[in-house]
Coordinates of C-alpha atoms in Angstrom, one line a residue:
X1 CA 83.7 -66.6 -66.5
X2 CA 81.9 -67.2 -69.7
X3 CA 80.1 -70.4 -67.9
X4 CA 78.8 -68.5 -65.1
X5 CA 77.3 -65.3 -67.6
X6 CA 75.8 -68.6 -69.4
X7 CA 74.4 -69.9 -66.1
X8 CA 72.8 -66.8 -64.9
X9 CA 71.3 -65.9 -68.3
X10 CA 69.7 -69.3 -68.2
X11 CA 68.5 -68.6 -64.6
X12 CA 67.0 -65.5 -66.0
X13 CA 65.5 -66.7 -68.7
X14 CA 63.6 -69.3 -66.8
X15 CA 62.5 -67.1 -64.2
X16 CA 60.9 -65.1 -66.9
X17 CA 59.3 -68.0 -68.8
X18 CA 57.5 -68.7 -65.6
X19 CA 56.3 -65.4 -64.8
X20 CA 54.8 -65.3 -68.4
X21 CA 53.6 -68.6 -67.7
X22 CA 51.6 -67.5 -64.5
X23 CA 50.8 -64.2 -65.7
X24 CA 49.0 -66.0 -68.6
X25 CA 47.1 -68.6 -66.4
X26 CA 46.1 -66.1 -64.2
X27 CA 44.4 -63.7 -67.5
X28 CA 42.7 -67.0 -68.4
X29 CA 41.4 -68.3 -65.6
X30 CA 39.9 -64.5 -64.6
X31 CA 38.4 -64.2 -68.1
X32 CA 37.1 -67.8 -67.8
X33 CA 35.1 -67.0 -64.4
X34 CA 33.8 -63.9 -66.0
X35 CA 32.9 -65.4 -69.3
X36 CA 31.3 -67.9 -66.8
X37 CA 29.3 -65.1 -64.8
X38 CA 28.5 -63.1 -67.9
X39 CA 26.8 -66.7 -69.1
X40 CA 24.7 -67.3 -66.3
X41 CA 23.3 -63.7 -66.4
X42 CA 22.5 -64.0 -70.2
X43 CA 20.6 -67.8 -69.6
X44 CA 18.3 -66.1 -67.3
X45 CA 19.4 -68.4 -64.3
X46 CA 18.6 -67.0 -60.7
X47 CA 21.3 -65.9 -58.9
X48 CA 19.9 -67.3 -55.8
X49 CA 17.8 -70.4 -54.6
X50 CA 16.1 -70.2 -51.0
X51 CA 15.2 -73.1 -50.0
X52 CA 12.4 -71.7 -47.6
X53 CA 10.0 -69.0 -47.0
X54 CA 9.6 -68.8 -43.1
X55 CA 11.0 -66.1 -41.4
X56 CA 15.0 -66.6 -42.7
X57 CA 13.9 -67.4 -46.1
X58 CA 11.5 -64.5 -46.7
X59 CA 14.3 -61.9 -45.1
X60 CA 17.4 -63.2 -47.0
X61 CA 15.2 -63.1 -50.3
X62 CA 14.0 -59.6 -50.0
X63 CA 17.4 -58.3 -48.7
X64 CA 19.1 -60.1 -52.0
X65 CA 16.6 -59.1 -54.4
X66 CA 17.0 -55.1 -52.9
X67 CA 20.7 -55.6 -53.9
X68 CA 19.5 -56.2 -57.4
X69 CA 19.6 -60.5 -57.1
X70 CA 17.3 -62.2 -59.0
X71 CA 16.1 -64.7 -56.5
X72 CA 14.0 -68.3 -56.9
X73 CA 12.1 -68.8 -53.2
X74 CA 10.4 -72.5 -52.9
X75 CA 8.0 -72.8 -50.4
X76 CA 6.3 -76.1 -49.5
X77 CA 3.1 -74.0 -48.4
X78 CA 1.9 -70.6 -48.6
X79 CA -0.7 -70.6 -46.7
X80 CA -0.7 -68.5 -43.3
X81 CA 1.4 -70.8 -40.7
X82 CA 0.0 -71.9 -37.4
X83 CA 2.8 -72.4 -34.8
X84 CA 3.2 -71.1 -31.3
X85 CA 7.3 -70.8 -31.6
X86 CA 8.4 -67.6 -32.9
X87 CA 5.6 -65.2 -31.1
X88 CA 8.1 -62.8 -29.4
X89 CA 10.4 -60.6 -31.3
X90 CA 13.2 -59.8 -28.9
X91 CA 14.5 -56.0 -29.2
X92 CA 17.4 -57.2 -31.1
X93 CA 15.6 -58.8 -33.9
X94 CA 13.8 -55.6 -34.5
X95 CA 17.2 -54.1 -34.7
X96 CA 17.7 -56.4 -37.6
X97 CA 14.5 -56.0 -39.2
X98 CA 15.0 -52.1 -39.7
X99 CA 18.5 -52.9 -41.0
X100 CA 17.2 -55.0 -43.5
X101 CA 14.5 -52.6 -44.1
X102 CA 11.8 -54.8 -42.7
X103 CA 10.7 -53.1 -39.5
X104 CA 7.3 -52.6 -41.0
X105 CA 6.2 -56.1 -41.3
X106 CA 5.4 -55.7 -38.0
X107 CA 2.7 -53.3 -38.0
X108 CA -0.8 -54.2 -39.4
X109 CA -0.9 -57.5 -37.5
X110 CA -1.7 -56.7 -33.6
X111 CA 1.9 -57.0 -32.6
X112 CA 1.9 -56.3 -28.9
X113 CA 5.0 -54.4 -26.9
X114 CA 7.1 -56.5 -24.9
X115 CA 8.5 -53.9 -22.3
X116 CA 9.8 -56.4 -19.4
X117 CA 10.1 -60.0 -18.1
X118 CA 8.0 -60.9 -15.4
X119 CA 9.2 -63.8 -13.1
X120 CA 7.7 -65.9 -10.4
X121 CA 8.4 -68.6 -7.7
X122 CA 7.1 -69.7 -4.1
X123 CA 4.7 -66.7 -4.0
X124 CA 7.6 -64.0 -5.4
X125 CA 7.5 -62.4 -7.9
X126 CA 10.2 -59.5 -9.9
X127 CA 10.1 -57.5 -13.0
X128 CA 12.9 -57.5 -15.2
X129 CA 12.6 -54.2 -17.5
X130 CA 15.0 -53.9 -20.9
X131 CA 17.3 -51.3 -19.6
X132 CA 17.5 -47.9 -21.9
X133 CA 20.9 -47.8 -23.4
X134 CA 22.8 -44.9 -25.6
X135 CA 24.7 -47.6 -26.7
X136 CA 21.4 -49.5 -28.5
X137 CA 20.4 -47.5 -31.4
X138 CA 16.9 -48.6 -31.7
X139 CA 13.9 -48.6 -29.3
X140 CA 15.0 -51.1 -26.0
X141 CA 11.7 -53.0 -26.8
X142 CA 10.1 -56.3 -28.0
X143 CA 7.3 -57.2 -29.9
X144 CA 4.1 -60.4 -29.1
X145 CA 2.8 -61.9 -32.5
X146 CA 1.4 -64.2 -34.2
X147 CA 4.1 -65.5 -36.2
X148 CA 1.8 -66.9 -39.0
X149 CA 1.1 -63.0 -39.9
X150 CA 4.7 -61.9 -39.3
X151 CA 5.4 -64.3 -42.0
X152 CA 3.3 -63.8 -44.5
X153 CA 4.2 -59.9 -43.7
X154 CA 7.5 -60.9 -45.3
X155 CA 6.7 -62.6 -48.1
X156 CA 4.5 -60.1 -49.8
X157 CA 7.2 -57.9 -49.1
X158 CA 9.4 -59.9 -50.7
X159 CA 7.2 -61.0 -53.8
X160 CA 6.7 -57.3 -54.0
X161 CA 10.4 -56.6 -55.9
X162 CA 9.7 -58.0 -59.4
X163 CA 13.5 -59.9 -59.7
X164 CA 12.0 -62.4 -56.6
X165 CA 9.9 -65.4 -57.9
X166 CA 8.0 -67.5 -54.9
X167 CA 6.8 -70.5 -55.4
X168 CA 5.0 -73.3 -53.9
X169 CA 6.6 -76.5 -54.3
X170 CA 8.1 -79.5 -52.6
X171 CA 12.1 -79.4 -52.7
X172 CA 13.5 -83.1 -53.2
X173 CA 16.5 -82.9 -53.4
X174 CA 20.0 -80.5 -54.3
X175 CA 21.8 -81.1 -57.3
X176 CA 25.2 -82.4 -57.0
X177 CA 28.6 -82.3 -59.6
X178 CA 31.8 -83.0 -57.8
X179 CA 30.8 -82.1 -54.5
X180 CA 29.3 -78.6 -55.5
X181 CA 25.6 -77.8 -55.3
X182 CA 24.4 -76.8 -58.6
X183 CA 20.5 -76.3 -57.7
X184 CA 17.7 -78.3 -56.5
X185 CA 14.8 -80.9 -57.4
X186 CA 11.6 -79.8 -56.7
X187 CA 7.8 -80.8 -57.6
X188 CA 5.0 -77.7 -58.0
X189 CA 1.6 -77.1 -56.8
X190 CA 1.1 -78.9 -60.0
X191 CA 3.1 -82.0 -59.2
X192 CA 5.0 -81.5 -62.2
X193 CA 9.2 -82.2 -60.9
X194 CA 11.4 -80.0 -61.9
X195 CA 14.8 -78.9 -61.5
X196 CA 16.4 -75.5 -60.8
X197 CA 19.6 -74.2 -61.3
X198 CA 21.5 -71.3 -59.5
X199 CA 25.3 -70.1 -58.3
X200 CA 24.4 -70.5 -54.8
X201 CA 21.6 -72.3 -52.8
X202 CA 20.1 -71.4 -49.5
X203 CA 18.6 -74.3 -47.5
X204 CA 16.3 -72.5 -44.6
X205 CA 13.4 -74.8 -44.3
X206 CA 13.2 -75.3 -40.6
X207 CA 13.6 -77.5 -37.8
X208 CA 12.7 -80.2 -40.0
X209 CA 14.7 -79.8 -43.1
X210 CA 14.5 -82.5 -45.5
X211 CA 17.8 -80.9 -47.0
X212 CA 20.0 -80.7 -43.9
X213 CA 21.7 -83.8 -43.7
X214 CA 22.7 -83.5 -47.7
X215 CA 24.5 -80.3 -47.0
X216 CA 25.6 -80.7 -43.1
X217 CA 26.5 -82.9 -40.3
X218 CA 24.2 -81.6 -37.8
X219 CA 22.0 -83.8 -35.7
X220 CA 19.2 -82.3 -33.7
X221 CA 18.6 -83.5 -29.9
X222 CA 14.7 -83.2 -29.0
X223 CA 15.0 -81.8 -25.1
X224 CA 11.5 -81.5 -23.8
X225 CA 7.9 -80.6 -25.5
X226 CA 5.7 -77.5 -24.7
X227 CA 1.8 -77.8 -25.4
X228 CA 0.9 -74.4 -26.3
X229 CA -3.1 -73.2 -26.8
X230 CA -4.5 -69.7 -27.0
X231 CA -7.1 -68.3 -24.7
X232 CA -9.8 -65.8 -26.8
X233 CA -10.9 -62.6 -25.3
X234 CA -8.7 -62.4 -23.2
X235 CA -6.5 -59.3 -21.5
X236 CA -3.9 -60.1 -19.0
X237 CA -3.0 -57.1 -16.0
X238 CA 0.1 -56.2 -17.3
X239 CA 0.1 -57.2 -20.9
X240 CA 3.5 -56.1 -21.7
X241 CA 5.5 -58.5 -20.2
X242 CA 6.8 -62.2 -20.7
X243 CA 5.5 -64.1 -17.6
X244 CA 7.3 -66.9 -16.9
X245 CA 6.6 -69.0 -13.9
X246 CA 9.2 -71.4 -11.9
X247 CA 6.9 -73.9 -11.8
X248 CA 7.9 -78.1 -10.7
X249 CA 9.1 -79.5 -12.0
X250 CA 9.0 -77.1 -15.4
X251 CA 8.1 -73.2 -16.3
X252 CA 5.3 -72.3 -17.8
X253 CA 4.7 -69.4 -20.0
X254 CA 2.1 -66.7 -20.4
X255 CA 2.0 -63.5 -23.1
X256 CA -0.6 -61.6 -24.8
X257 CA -0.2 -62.2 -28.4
X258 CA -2.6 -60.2 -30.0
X259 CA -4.8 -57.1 -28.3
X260 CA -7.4 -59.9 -27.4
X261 CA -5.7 -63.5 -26.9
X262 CA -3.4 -64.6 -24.9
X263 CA -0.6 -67.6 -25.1
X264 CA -0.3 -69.8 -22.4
X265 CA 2.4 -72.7 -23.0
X266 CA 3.8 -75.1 -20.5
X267 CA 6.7 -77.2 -20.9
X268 CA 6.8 -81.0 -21.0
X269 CA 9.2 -84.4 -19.9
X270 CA 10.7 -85.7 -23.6
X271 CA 9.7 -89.1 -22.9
X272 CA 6.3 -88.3 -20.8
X273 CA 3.6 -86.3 -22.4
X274 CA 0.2 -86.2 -21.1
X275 CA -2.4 -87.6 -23.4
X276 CA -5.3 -85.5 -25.1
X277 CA -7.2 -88.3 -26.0
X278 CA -7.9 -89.5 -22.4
X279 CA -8.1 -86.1 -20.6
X280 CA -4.7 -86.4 -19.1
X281 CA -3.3 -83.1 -20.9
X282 CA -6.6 -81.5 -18.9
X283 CA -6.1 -82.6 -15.8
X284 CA -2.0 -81.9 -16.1
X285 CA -3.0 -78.2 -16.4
X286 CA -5.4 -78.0 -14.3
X287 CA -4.1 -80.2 -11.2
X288 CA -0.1 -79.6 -11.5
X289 CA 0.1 -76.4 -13.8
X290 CA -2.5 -74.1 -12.5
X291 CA -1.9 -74.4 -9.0
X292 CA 1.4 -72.9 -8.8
X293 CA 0.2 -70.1 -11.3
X294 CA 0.3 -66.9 -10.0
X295 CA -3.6 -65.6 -9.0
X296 CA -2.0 -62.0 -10.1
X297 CA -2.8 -60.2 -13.0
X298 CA -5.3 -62.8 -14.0
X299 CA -2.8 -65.2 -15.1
X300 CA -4.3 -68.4 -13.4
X301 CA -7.5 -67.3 -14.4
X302 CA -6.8 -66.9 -17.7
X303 CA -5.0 -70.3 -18.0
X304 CA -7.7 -71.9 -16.6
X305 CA -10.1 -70.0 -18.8
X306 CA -8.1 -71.5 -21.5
X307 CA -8.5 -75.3 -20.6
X308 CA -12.3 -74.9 -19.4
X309 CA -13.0 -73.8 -23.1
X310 CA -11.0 -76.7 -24.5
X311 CA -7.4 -75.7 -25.1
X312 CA -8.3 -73.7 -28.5
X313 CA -5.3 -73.8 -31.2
X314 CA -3.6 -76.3 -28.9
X315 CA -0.3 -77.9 -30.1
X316 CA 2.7 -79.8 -28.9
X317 CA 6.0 -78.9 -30.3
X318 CA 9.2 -80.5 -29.5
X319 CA 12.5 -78.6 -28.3
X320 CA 15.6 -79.2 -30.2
X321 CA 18.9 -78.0 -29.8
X322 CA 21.3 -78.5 -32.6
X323 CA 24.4 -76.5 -32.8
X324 CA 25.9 -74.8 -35.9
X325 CA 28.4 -76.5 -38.1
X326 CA 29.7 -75.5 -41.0
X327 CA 29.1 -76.5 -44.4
X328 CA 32.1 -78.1 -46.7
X329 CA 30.1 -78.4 -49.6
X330 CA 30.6 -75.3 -52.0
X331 CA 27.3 -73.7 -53.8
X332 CA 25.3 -74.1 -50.7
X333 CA 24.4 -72.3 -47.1
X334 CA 22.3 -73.5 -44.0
X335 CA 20.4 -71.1 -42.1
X336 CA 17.7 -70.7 -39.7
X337 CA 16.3 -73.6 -37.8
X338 CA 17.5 -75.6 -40.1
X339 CA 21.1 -74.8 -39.1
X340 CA 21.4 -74.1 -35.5
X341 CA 18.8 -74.4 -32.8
X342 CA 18.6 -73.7 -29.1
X343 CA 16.0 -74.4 -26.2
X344 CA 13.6 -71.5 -26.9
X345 CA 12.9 -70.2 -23.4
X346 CA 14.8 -67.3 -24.0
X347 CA 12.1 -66.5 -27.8
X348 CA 16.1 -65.8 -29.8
X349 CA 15.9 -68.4 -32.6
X350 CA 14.3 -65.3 -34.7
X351 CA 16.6 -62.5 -33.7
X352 CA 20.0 -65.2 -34.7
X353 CA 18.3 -65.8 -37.6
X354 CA 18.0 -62.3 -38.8
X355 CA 21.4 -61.4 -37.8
X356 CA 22.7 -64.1 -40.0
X357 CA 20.5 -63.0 -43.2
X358 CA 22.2 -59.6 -42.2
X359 CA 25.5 -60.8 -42.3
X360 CA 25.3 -62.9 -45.7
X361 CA 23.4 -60.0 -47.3
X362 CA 26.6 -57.8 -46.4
X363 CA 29.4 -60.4 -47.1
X364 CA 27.6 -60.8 -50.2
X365 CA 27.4 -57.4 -51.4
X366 CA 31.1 -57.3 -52.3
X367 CA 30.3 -59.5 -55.4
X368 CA 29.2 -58.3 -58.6
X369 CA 28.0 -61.7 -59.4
X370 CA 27.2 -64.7 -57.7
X371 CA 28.9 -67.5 -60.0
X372 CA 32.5 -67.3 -58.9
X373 CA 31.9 -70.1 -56.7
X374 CA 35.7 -69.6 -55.2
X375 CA 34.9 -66.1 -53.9
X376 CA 31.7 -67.2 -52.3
X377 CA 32.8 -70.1 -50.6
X378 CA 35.7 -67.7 -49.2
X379 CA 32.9 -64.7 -48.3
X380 CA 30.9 -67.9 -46.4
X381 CA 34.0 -69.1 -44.4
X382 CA 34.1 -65.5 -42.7
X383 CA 30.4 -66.0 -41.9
X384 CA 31.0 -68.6 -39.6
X385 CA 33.1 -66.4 -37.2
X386 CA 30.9 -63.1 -37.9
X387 CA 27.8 -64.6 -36.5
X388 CA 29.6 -65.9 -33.5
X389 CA 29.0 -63.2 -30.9
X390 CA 25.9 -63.1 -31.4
X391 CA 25.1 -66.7 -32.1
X392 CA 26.9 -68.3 -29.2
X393 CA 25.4 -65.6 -26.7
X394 CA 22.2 -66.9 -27.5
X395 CA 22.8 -70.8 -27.3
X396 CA 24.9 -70.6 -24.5
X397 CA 22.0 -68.2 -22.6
X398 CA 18.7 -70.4 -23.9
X399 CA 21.1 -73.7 -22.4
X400 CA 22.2 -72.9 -19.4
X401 CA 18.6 -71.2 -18.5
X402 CA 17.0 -74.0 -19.8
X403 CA 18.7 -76.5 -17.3
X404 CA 18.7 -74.0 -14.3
X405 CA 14.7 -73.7 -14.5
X406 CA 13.8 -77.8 -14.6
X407 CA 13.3 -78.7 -10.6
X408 CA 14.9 -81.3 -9.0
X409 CA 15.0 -83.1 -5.4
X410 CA 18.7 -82.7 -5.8
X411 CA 19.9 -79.6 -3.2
X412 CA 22.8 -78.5 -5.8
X413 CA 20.6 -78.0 -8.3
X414 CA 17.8 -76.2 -6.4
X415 CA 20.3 -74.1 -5.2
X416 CA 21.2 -72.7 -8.1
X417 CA 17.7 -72.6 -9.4
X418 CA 16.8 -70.2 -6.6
X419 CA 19.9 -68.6 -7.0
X420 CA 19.3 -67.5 -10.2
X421 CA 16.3 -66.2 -9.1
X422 CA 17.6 -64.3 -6.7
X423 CA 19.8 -62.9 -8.7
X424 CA 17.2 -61.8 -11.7
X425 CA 15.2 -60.0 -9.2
X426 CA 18.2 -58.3 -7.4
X427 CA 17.8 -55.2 -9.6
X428 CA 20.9 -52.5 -10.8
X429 CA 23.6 -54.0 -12.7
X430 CA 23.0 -57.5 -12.6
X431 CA 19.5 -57.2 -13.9
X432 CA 19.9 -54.9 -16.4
X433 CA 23.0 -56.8 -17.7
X434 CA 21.0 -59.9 -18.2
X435 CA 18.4 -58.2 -19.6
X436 CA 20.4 -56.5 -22.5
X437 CA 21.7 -60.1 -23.4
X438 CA 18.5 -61.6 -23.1
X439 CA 17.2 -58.8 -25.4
X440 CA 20.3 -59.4 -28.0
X441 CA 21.5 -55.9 -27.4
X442 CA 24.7 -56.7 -25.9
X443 CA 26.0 -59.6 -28.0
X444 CA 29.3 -60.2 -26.0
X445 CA 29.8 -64.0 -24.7
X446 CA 32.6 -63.1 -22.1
X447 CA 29.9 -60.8 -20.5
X448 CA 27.3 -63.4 -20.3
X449 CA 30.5 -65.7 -18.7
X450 CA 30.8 -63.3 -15.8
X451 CA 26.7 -62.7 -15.6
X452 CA 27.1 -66.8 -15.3
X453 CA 29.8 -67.2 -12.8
X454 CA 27.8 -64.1 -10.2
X455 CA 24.7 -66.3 -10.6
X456 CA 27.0 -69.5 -9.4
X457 CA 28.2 -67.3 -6.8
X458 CA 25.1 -66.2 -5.7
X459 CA 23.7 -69.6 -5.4
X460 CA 26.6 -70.8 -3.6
X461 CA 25.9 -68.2 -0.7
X462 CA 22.4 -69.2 -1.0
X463 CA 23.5 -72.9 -0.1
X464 CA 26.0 -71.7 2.6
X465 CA 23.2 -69.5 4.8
X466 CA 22.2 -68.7 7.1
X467 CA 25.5 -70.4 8.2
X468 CA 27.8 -72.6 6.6
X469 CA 27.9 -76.5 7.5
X470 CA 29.9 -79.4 6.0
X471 CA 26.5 -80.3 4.2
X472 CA 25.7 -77.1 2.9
X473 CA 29.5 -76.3 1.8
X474 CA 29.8 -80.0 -0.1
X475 CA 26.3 -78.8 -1.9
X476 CA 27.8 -75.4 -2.4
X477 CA 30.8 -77.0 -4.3
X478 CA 28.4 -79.6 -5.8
X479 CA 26.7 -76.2 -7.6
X480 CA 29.9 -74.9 -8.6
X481 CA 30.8 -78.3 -10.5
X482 CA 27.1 -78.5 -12.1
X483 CA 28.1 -75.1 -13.3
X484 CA 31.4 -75.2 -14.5
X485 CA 29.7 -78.6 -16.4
X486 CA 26.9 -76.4 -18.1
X487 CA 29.1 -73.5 -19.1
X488 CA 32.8 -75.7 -20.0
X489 CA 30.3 -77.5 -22.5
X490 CA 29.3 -74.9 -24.1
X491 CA 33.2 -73.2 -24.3
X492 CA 34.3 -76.2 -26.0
X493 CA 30.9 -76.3 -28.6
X494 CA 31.3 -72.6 -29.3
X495 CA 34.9 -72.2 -29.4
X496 CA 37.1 -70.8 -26.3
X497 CA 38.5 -67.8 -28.5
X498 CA 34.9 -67.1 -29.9
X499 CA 33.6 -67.3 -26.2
X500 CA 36.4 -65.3 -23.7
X501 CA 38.5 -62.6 -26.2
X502 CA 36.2 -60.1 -27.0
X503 CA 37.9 -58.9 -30.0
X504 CA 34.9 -60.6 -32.3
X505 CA 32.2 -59.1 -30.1
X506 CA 33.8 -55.6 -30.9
X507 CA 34.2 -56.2 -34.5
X508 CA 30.2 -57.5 -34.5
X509 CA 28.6 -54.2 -32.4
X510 CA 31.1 -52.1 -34.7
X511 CA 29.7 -53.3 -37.9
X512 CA 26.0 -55.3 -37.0
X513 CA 25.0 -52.7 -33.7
X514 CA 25.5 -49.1 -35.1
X515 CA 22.9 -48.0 -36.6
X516 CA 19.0 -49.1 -37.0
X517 CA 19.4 -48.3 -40.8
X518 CA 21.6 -49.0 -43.4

């Protein structure tokens, strides 16, 4: 007996040793990671690097710096923007806005309520209202602007809270140690290059980020162009509403902007864009774009207003769709344009945005500091799936749409053009459903699924009448295959759980749709 007492004494004793052991390792690394933290406060370091001060960049930095971050924003120019993307604030966004405490950076600059879509094709026309809904807590409208003053709105409201330092200056490049980004490179107004350090670095500059490809492995496809110019003095009949015209073989777009100007902006071929220099761009509008404009509510009259005074503030901006992947390297996050992109027919890019700055400003909130890179990189992984609801509702909306409005000769695809259409303007439910999404106040993929599969349908019985033949019913199946196409790529970029169980969707209106205030 005396060999097995010595046997299970040894046992024992080693069992022990390595629970010490552990329990030591464990005290030492915690203290470490807070002697680490403790550091970085006392050197004066900012918490936070945004990489960024458009819409993203100026909402993340004021929601940090509320939550007591001390926050470095570099901005390649502060002067007032001049795009023509971003003018429509979706219902949504404004959501967003007032739960990041934002909603009043859109007064003082001649936003305009948005109140309805307006559509039109071969001479008919429907009005798509945002449907009033107990289950949105904030006012079921969107907002025109310009989104130069939007953004600047932002920034002085950020470079109001005294731990947020903006700067103008041209980011290089991150800093790198073993696959963690420690900060960034960066030359001044001055042209002095300098580098900045921080625990975590936020790359949200654009479309065209100089940064993305050192942090991700997203490519951008460029899908079409829209020249965009603004029409002076101007009042459209029903200023309230997004028109947007069917036209061949792609839509054009008309909104009021401001109290006094109006947008008009007409989509373009990728590879084909009319020349300014030779008067092409002038005679595309006027001889293929104006014609099958509406003469209601002044819209062709405006448009051609527009071109006879010589397309004021005119610009061409490409479409890009890129779609969100996540970032491996630690230290760093991708948001905004420069992350995830989607046709912008639908005016969401803004809205997705916001939501994300809204979800990293909560994730992050659990933290008392920023340096323990472990527990960040952890918090980040979560954001991925948070923002899918409302992220993959969007892209998946903006492509499909996208595709369904560009005309073809092909009968399939006409088909379902008019069937969607159809069943826009066919009021109750169907409307109303589509609406919501389109407005980002029902953030649920598996209902925009169904919303996709009754517009299939619908086109399907538009092929087959007034009676079905063997031509129509092999163009009715074509439609369904075009479909199932469209939507199965988009199941397989966003994810089929993410997409079809709506236990995420819950969990997003639970925590991100509640309340208008937080």
């Amino acid at each position: 007996m005396v060999p097995t007492y010595a046997w299970l004494w040894t046992l024992l004793a080693f069992i022990l040793t390595w629970i010490v052991f552990h329990l030591i390792k464990r005290k030492k690394t915690a203290a470490e990671e807070a002697e680490a933290e403790t550091e970085e406060r006392r050197d004066g370091v900012a918490d936070v690097i945004i990489v960024g001060a458009g819409v993203a960049g100026s909402a993340l930095a004021y929601a940090l710096a509320k939550d007591g971050r001390r926050v470095h924003v570099i901005e390649r120019d502060l002067k007032e923007p001049q795009r023509f993307m971003g003018e429509l604030m979706q219902a949504g966004g404004r959501l967003k806005l007032a739960q990041l405490g934002l909603e009043d950076c859109l007064k003082e600059i001649d936003a305009q309520e948005s109140h309805s879509l307006a559509i039109y094709k071969d001479g008919k026309h429907g009005t798509l209202y945002y449907p009033s809904s107990t289950k949105f807590p904030y006012e079921p409208q969107a907002r025109f602007l310009r989104n130069g003053r939007l953004v600047q709105r932002l920034r002085k409201k950020a470079a109001s809270l005294a731990n947020v330092q903006l700067e103008e200056g041209t980011v290089k490049s991150l800093i790198e140690e073993k696959g963690m980004v420690k900060g960034v490179t960066y030359k001044n107004s001055a042209g002095e290059e300098i580098t900045a350090f921080a625990p975590l670095t936020v790359v949200c500059d654009g479309c065209y980020s100089n940064l993305r490809r050192s942090a991700i492995d997203n490519k951008e496809e460029v899908l079409s162009h829209f020249v965009g110019f603004v029409v002076k003095n101007s009042r459209l009949e029903d200023p309230h509403s997004m028109h947007l015209t069917f036209c061949k073989p792609f839509p054009c777009v008309i909104y009021q902007i401001t109290s006094d100007e109006v947008r008009v902006a007409a989509e373009l071929p990728a590879d084909s864009i009319p020349s300014m220099a030779n008067g092409d761009m002038v005679n595309f509008l006027k001889k293929t774009v104006a014609p099958q404009i509406p003469e209601t509510g002044k819209l062709r009259e405006t448009l051609l207003k527009g071109v006879d005074e010589g397309l004021l503030e005119v610009k061409i901006h490409a479409t890009m769709s890129m779609s969100a992947k996540p970032c491996d390297k630690k230290g760093v996050i991708v948001l905004g344009d420069a992350f995830n992109m989607r046709h912008p027919i639908i005016a969401s890019g803004m809205m997705v945005a916001l939501s994300d700055v809204l979800i990293i400003r909560n994730l992050l909130r659990s933290l008392p500091n920023i340096g323990n890179t472990k527990k960040v990189s952890e918090l980040i992984k979560s954001f991925y799936i948070i923002r899918k609801p409302m992220a993959a509702t969007v892209n998946t909306l903006a492509a499909v749409f996208s595709q369904v409005l560009i005309a073809t000769t092909d009968e399939a695809r006409e088909g379902m053009r008019q069937g969607c259409f159809n069943y826009l303007c066919s009021g109750g439910f169907r409307t109303t459903g589509m609406m919501a999404i389109l407005g980002g106040m029902n953030p649920r993929p598996l209902t925009l699924v169904l919303h996709l599969v009754a517009i299939t349908l619908t086109s399907m019985g538009y092929l087959l009448s007034p009676f079905p033949s063997p031509r129509r019913f092999w163009h009715s199946l074509r439609t369904f295959a075009l479909a199932l196409k469209m939507l199965g790529a988009h199941l397989v970029d966003e994810g089929f759980k993410e997409m079809l169980i709506p236990t995420n969707a819950a969990a997003y209106r639970r925590n991100y749709m509640a309340t208008a205030s937080d």
